[in-house]
Each structure stands twice: as structure tokens, then as C-alpha cells.
Short mmCIF file of C-alpha atoms in Angstrom, two decimals:
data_model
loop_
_atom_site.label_atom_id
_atom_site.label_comp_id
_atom_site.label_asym_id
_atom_site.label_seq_id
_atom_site.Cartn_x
_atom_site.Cartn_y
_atom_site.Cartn_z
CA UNK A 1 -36.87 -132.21 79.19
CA UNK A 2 -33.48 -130.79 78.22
CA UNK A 3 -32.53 -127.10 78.55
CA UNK A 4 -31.75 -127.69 74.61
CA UNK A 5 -35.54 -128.90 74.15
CA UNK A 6 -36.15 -126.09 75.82
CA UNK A 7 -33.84 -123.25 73.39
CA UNK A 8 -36.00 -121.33 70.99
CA UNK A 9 -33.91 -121.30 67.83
CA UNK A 10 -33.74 -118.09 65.50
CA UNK A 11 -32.10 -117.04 62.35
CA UNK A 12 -29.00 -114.52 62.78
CA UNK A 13 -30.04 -111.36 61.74
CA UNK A 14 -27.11 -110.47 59.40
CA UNK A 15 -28.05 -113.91 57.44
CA UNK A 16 -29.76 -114.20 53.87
CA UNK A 17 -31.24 -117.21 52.20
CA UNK A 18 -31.94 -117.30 48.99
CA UNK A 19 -33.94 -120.89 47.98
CA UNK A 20 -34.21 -123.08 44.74
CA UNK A 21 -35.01 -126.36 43.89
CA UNK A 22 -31.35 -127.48 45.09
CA UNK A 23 -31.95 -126.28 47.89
CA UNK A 24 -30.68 -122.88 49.25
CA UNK A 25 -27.64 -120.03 49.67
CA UNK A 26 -26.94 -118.44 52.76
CA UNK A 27 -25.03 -115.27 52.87
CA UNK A 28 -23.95 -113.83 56.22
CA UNK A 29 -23.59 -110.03 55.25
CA UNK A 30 -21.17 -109.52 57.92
CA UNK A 31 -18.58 -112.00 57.46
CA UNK A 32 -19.25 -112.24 53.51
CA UNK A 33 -19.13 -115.63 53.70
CA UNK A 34 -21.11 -118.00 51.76
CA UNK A 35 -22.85 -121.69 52.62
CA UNK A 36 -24.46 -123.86 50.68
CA UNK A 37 -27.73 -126.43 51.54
CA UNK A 38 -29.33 -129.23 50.66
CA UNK A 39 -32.94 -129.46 50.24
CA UNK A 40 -33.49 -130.83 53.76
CA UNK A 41 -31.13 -128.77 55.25
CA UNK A 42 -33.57 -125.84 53.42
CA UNK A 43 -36.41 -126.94 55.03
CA UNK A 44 -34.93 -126.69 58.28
CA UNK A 45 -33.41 -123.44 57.79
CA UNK A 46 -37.03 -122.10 56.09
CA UNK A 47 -38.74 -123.81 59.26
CA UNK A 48 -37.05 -121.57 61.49
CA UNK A 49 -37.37 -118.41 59.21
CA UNK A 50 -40.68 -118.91 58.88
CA UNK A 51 -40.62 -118.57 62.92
CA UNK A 52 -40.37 -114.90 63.76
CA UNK A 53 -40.58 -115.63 67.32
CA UNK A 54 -38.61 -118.62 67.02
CA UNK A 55 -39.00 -122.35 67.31
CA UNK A 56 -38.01 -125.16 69.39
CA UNK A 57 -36.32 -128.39 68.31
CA UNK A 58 -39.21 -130.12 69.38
CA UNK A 59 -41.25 -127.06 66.87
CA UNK A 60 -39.18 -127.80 64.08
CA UNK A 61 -39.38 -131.72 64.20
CA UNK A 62 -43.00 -131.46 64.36
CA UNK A 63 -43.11 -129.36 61.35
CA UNK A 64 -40.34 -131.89 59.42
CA UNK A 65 -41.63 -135.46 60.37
CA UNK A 66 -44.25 -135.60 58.20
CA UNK A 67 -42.12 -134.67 55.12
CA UNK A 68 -39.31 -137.89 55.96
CA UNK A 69 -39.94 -141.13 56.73
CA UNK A 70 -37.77 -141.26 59.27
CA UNK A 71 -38.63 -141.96 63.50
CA UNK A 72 -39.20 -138.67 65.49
CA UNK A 73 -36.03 -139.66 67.79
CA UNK A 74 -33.50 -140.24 65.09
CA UNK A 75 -34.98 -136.58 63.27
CA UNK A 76 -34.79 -134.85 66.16
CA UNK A 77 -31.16 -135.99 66.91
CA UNK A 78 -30.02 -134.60 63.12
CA UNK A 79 -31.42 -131.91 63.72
CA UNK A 80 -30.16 -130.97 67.29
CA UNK A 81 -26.76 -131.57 65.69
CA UNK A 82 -27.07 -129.88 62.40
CA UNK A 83 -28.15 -126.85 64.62
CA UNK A 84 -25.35 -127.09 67.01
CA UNK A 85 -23.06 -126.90 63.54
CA UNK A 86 -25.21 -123.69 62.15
CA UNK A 87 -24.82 -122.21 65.79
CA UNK A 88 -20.81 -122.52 65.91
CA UNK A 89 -20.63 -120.79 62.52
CA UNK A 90 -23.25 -117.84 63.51
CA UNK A 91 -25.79 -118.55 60.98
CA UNK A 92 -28.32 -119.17 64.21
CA UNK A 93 -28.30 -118.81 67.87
CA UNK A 94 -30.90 -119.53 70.88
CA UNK A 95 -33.08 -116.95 72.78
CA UNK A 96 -33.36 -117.12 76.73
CA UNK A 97 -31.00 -119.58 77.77
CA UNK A 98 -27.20 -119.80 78.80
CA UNK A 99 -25.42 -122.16 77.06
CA UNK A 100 -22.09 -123.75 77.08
CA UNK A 101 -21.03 -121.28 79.98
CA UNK A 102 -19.32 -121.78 83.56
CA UNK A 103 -22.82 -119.73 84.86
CA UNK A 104 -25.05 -122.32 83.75
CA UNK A 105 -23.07 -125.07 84.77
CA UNK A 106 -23.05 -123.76 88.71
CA UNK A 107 -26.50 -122.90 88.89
CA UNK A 108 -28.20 -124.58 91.58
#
């Protein structure tokens, strides 16, 4: 298992959703920018809202599957990669781990 199987995803605190049938708005109150998603990028984002003490990938794929038919491997890829993207921009971020960083990489 992967230290990214591993990450417990949350929502940014300075983020709001608002949700319709389209899908949703997000609104991060600190940079005052605005992003738009698609109803299956919705249900991800309410899947992890919905987590107050956050969710793994694995957490959220389990919750999703049943909605797509699509194979566990291939929506768990999508949505390691969609989360990566909502990470970069600061709309999420992971609890307990170093990432991406020179200490992680030269632990033994």
C-alpha cells in the first residue's frame, strides 16, 4: 500500500461549495477565485465533505463505485489524479503525511 493510499483527504477550510443538478461551484474565500464541476466531480468533492475526519482514496472509491460502471482500478486512478489537480490549486490537502518533500524522500 502506497503512502497516497494511505493520505486522508480533506476539504480546505477557506473553500465553499455550493451544488445543483449541474453539478457544483466552489469558491475559495481567500483567493476569490471561482471553479466549476461536473456532476462526478461533485460527488467526489461532496464525498469528502461529507468526511469531517477525512477520507482515503481507497474511502472515497468505495463510496463512488457503485454509482459508475466503471472497474475499481481505473476509478481509483481518476480519482488519485483529479485529487492531485484539486491539491495543486488548494481546494484540498492531506492530513498526516509528508508529501512531495526532500524529508520524505530520505527517510529510512
Amino acid at each position: 500500500m502506497s503512502a497516497n493510499q494511505l493520505a486522508t483527504w480533506r476539504i480546505s477550510p477557506e473553500v465553499r461549495a455550493t451544488y445543483s443538478e449541474d453539478g457544483a461551484v466552489l469558491l475559495d474565500i481567500n483567493k476569490g477565485l471561482c471553479y466549476s464541476l461536473n456532476p462526478v466531480a461533485a460527488r467526489v468533492w461532496v464525498t469528502i465533505e461529507t468526511s469531517q475526519a477525512g477520507i482515503t482514496l481507497d474511502g472515497i472509491v468505495g463510496a463512488l463505485e457503485t454509482h459508475f460502471e466503471v472497474p475499481r482500478h481505473k476509478l481509483g486512478d481518476d480519482i488519485a489524479r483529479y485529487l492531485t489537480k484539486l491539491e495543486n490549486i488548494g481546494l484540498v490537502h492531506r492530513n498526516g503525511l509528508i508529501h512531495g518533500s526532500k524529508a520524505a524522500s530520505v527517510r529510512g
